[in-house]
XYZ file of C-alpha atoms in Angstrom:
458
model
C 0.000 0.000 0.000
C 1.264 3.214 -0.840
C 1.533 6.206 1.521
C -0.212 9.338 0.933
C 2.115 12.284 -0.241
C 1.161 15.386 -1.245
C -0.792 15.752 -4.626
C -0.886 12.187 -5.152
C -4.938 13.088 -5.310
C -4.326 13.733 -8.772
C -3.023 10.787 -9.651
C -5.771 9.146 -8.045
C -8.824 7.441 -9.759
C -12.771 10.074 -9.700
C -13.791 8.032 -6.867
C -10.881 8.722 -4.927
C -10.906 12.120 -5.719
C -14.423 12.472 -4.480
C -13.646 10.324 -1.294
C -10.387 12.954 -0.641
C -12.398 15.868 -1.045
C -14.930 14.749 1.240
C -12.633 14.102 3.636
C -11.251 17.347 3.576
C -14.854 18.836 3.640
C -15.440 17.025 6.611
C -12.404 18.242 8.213
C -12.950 21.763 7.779
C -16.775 21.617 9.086
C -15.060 19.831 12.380
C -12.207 22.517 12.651
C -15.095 25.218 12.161
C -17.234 23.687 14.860
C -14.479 22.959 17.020
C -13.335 26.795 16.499
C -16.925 28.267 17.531
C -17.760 26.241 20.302
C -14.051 26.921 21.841
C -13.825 30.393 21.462
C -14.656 32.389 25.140
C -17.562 34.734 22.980
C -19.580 32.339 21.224
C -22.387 33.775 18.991
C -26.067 32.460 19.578
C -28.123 29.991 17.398
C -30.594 32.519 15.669
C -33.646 31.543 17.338
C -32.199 32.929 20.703
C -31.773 36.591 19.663
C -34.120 38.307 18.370
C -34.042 39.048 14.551
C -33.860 42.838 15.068
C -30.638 41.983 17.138
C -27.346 40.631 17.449
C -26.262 38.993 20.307
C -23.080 37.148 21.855
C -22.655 35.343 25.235
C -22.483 38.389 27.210
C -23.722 41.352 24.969
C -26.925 42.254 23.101
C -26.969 44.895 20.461
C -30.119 46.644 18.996
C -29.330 49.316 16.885
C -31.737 48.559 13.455
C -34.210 50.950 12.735
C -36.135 49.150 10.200
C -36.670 46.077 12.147
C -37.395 47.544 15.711
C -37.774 46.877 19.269
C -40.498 48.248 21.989
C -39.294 46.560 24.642
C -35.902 44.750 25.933
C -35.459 41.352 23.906
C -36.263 37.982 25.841
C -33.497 35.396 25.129
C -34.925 31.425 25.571
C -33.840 30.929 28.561
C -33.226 32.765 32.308
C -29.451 31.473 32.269
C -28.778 32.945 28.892
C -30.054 36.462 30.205
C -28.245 35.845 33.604
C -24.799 35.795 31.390
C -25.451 39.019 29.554
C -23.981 42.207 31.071
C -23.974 44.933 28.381
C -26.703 45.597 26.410
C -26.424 48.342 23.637
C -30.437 49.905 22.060
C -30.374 52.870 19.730
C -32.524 54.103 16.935
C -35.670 52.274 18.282
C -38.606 54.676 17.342
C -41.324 52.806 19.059
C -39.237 52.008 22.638
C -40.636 54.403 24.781
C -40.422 52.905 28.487
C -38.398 50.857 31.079
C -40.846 48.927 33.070
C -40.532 46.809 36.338
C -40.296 43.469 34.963
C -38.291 44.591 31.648
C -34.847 43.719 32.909
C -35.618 41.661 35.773
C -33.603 38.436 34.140
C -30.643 40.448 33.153
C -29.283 39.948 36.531
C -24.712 40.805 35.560
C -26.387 42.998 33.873
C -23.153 45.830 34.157
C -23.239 48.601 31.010
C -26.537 49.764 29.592
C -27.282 52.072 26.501
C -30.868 53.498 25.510
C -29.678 56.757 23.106
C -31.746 58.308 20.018
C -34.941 56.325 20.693
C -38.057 57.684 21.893
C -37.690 56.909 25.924
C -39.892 59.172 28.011
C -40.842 56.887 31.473
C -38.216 54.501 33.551
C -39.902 52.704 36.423
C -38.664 53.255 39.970
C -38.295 49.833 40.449
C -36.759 49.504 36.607
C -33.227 48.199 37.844
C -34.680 46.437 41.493
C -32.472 43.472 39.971
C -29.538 44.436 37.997
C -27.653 45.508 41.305
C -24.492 45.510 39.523
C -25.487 48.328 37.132
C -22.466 51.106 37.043
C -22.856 52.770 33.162
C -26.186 54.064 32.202
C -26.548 56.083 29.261
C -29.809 57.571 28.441
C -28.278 60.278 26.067
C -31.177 61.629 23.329
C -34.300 60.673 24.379
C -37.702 62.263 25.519
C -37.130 61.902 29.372
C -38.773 65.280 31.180
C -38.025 63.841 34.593
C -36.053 61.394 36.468
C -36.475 60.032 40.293
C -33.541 59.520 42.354
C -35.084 56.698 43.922
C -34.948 54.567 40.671
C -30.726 54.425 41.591
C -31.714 54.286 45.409
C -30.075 50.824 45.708
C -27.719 51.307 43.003
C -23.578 52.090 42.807
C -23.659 53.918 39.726
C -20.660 55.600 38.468
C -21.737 57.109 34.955
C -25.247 58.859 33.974
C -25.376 60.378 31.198
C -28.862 62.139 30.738
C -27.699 64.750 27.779
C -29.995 65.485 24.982
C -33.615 64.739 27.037
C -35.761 67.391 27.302
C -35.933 67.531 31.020
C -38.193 70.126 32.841
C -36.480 72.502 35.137
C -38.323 71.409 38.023
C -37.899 70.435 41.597
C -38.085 66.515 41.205
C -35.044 66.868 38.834
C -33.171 69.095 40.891
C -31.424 65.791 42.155
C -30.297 65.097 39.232
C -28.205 68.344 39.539
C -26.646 67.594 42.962
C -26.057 64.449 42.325
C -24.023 64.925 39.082
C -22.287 68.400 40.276
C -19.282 69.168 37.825
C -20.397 66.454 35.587
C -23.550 68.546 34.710
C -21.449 70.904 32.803
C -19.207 68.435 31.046
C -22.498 66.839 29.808
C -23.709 70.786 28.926
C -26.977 69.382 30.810
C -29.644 71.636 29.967
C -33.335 71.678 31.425
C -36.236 73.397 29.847
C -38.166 76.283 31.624
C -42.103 77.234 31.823
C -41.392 79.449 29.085
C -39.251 77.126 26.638
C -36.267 78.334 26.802
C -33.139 76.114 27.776
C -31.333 76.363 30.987
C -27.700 74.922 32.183
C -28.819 72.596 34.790
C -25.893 73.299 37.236
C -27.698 76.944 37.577
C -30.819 75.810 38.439
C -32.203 77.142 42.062
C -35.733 76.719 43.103
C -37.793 77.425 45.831
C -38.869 75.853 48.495
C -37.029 72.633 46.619
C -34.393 71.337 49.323
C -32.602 68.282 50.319
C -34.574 66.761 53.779
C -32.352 66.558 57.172
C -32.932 64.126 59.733
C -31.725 64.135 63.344
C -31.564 61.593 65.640
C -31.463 61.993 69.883
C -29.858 60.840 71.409
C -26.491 60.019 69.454
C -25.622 57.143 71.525
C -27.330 54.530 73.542
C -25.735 52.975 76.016
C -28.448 50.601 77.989
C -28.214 46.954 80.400
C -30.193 44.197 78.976
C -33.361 44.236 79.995
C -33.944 48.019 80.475
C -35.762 50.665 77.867
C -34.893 53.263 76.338
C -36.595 56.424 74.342
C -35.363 57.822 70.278
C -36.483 60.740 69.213
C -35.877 61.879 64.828
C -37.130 65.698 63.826
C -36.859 66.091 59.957
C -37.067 69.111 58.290
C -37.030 69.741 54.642
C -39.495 70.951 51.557
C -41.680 69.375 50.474
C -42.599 68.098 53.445
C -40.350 64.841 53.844
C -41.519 61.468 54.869
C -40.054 59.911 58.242
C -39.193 56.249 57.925
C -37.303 54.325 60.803
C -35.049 51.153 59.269
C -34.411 48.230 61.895
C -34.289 44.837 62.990
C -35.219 44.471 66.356
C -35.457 41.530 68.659
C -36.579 44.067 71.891
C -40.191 45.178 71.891
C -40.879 48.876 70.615
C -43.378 51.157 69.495
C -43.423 54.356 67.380
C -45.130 57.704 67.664
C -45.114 60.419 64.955
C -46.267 63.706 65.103
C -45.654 66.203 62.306
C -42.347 65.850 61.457
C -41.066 64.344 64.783
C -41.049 60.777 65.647
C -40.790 58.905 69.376
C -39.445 55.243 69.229
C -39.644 53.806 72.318
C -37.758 50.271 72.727
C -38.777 47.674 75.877
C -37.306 45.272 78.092
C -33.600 45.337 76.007
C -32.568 42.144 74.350
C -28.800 41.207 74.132
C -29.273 40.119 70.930
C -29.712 43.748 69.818
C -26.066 44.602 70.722
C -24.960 46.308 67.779
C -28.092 46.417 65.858
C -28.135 49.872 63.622
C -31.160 51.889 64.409
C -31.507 54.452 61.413
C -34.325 57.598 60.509
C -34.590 58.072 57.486
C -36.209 61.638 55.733
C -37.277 61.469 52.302
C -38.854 63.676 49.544
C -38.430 64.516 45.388
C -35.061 65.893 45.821
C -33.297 62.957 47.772
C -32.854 61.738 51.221
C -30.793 62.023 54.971
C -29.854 59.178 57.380
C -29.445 59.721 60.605
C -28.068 56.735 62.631
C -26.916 54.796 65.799
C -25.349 51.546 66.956
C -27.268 49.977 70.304
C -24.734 49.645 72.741
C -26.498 46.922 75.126
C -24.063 45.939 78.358
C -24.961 42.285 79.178
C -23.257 40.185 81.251
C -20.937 36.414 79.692
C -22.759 33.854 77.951
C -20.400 30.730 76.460
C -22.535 29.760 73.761
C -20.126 26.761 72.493
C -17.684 24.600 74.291
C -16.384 21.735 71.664
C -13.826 18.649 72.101
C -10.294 19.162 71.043
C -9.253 18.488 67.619
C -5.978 18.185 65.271
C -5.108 21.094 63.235
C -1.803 22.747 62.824
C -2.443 23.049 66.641
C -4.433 21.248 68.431
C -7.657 23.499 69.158
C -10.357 23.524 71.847
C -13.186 25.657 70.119
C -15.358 27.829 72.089
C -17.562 30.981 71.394
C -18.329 33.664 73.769
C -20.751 36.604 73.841
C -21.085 39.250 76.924
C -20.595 43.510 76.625
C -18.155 44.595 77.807
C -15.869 41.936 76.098
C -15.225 39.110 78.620
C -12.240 37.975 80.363
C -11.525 34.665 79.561
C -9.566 32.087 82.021
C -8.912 28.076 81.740
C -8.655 25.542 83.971
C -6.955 22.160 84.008
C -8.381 19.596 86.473
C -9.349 22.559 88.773
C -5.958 23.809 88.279
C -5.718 27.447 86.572
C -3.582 27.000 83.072
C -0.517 29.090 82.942
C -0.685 30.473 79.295
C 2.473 30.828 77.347
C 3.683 30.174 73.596
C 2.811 26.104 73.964
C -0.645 26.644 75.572
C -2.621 30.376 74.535
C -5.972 31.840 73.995
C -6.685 32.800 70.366
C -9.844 34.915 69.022
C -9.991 34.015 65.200
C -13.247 35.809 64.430
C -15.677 38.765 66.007
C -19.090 39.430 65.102
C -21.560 41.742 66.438
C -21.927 40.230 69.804
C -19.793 37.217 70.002
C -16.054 36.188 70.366
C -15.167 32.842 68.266
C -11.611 31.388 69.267
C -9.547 28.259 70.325
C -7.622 27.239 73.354
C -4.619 26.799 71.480
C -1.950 23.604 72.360
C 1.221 23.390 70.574
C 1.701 19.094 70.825
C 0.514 18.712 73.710
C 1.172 15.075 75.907
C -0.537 12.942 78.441
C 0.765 15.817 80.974
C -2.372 17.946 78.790
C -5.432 15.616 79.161
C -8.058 16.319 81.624
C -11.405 18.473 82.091
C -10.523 22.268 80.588
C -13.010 24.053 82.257
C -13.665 28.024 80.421
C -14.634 30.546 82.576
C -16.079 34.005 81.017
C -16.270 37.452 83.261
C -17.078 40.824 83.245
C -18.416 43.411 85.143
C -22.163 41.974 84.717
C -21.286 38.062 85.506
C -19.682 34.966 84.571
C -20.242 31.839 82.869
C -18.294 28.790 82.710
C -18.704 25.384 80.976
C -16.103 22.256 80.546
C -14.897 19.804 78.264
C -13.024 16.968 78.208
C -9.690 16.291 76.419
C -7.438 13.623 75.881
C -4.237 14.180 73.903
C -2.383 10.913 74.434
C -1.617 7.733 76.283
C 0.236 7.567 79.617
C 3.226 5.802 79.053
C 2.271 3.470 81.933
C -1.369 2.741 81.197
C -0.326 0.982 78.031
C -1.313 -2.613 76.986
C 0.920 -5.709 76.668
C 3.425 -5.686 73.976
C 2.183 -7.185 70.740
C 3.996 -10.464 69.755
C 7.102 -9.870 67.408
C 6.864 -10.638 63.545
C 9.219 -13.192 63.820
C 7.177 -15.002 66.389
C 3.959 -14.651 63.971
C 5.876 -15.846 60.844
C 7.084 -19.369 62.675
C 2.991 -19.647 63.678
C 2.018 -19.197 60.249
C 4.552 -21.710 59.149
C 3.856 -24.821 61.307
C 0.055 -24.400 60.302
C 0.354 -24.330 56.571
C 3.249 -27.643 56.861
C 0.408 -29.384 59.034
C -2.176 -28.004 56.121
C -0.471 -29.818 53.624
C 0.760 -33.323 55.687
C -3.366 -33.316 56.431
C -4.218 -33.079 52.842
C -1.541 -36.012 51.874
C -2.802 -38.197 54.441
C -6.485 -37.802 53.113
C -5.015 -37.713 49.460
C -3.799 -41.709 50.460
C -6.768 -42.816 52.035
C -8.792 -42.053 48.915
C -6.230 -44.202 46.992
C -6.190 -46.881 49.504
C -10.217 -47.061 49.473
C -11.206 -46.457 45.424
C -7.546 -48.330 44.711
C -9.099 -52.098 43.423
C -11.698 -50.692 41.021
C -9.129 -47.580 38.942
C -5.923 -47.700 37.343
C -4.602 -45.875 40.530
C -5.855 -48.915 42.225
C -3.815 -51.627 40.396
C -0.731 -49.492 40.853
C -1.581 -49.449 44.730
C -1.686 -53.152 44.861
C 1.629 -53.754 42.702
C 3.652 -51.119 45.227
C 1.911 -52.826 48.495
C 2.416 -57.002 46.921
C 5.374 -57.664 49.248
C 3.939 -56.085 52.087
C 2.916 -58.956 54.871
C -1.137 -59.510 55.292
C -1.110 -59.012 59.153
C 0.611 -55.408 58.630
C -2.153 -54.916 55.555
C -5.111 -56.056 58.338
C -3.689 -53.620 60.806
């Protein structure tokens, strides 16, 4: 058989030829595949994007007048939207809002572009999902107004708004503060009563200013189990709602009158120890927080005492809670532990209102084992709980030597000969018995001729 060299095709007979070139056909189609579904931006079957569209793993583009959108496209499936985190619309005459539900799939969703289309409402709760949003660019559209409380929950680091005809009014006046400088690098203009076209950095209105909110006292520093009384004033205009934001184990109730508000929390729970207590003042042109962290004074509580176990170190875990922060001291068999660079308290982890650490051992012996008892105190109280711990054997409470190999070997020995002398001796009764009526038998009787009948009969 001859070896293929190149341009020995043409030598070859039609059906060869037609067998080569399919070959290399089918080659090509696998390199092809092999290139698209390798490459880290793969481009979508057709019936995923939308016709109007073109999209890739990560990006969807709309920018085709003729065939056009009114609404964000909907890919096949949730995961494929999950992946996307730019999408790029422009030149869509008939997409003229941004509704609750439009993006709520598009959850990366990172870089977003709606410019020259015909865009004139975006729902407060239009991004609600798409909480890593940083670029939004709404540049040339019919947007009069804008509420700050669409980015509320949002970290976004470019808006650009230029080219909207947006009214110069109060509920836009965010929009202004927000952006400061920025405004007039944009050349954000606003349209007055009368038509005409204003900078938006020199808008000033009246009675149109940011609320305030105050909180009394600053600081609360209470024992478990007592109350205590909050006061928030808020001032702006408009008028400014009052909201309080918690989470609150303790009872409490609120009062509001005008634009002052009484919380009043009962009977102090320790779990509340560093639980942010905020008031909250809100109207068109933005919000003010005012806040405080619950200082609640409550006496030790060991909440976990666990057996010892082998890490780099060994480690006796415990976790403490108490305010102030508890003083922590060990005990060995009643016996307080000396700490030092062998034996130490470690704290690996704080939250809130608890202290997560180890008793520390550096290889420790049979000199360590014993009943660890913690004990936790502060100015409040104590708490104490114990464990018990066992490193390694005393020297002297161990069990009778094992027997050597040698020993073992010579055991094994003596029972495998007397295996095999067993198996011989059953091996020749067999012979003996089945010996007159087989070959094996006449072959018995020749060897055992000479031997005497009275030694046979025995």
């Amino acid at each position: 058989m001859s070896a293929w060299r190149p341009g020995s095709a043409a030598l070859s007979s039609p059906g060869r030829v037609s067998g080569s070139w399919r070959c290399w056909w089918w080659w090509w189609w696998v390199v092809l595949i092999g290139v698209a579904v390798g490459s880290r931006d793969p481009w979508m079957s057709a019936e995923a994007c939308p016709p109007s569209c073109s999209c890739s793993s990560t990006r969807i583009s709309c920018v085709d007048p003729e065939r056009g959108i009114n609404a964000f496209p909907v890919l096949q499936s949730e995961a494929e939207m999950e992946n996307i985190t730019d999408i790029y619309i422009a030149n869509q005459s008939s997409f003229s809002s941004i509704n609750d539900k439009d993006l709520h799939y598009y959850k990366n969703l990172r870089n977003l572009t709606v410019t020259n289309s015909r865009l004139t409402y975006v729902s407060k709760l239009a991004f609600q999902n798409n909480l890593k949003l940083q670029y939004l660019n709404l540049k040339d559209n019919n947007l009069s107004s804008l509420s700050w409380r669409i980015f509320k929950h949002l970290n976004i680091s470019y808006l650009i708004l230029t080219g909207n005809p947006l009214h110069c009014s109060c509920e836009n006046m965010w929009i202004k503060l927000w952006l400061g400088e920025e405004a007039d690098t944009q050349e954000l203009r606003c349209i007055e009563d009368g038509g005409a076209r204003k900078l938006l950095s020199r808008l000033t209105l009246p009675n149109c200013e940011v609320p305030m909110a105050t909180l009394s006292p600053s600081k609360v520093v209470k024992m478990e189990g007592t109350q205590v009384e909050l006061s928030c004033t808020t001032s702006g205009v408009p008028s400014p709602e009052l909201i309080w934001n918690m989470a609150l184990v303790s009872n409490y109730e609120i009062l509001t009158s005008g634009q002052v508000s009484v919380l009043r929390l009962y009977n102090l729970s320790s779990l509340d120890h560093n639980s942010k207590i905020s008031c909250t003042a809100e109207n068109i042109v933005g919000e003010k927080e005012s806040s405080l962290l619950l200082d609640i004074l409550f006496p030790p509580k060991i909440t976990k005492l666990s057996d010892a176990i082998p890490d780099h170190h060994w480690c006796i875990p415990f976790s403490v809670s108490g305010n102030p922060e508890p003083h922590l001291q060990w005990f060995l068999d009643g016996e307080a532990v000396t700490e030092d660079v062998y034996i130490m308290t470690m704290i690996h982890d704080i939250t809130e209102r608890e202290y997560h650490g180890c008793l520390q051992l550096d290889s420790p012996t049979h000199l360590n084992n014993g009943r660890y008892t913690l004990l936790a105190k502060n100015q409040y109280g104590l708490d104490q709980k114990e464990v018990e711990a066992h490193f390694m054997r005393k020297p002297w409470n161990e069990g009778p030597p094992a027997d050597p190999p040698e020993d073992r070997v010579a055991v094994y020995v003596v029972v495998g000969i007397a295996a095999v002398a067993f198996t011989g001796f059953l091996l020749m009764l067999v012979i003996l018995k089945f010996g007159g009526n087989s070959k094996f038998g006449i072959k018995g009787c020749a060897l055992f001729h000479n031997i005497p009948v009275e030694l046979v009969s025995r």
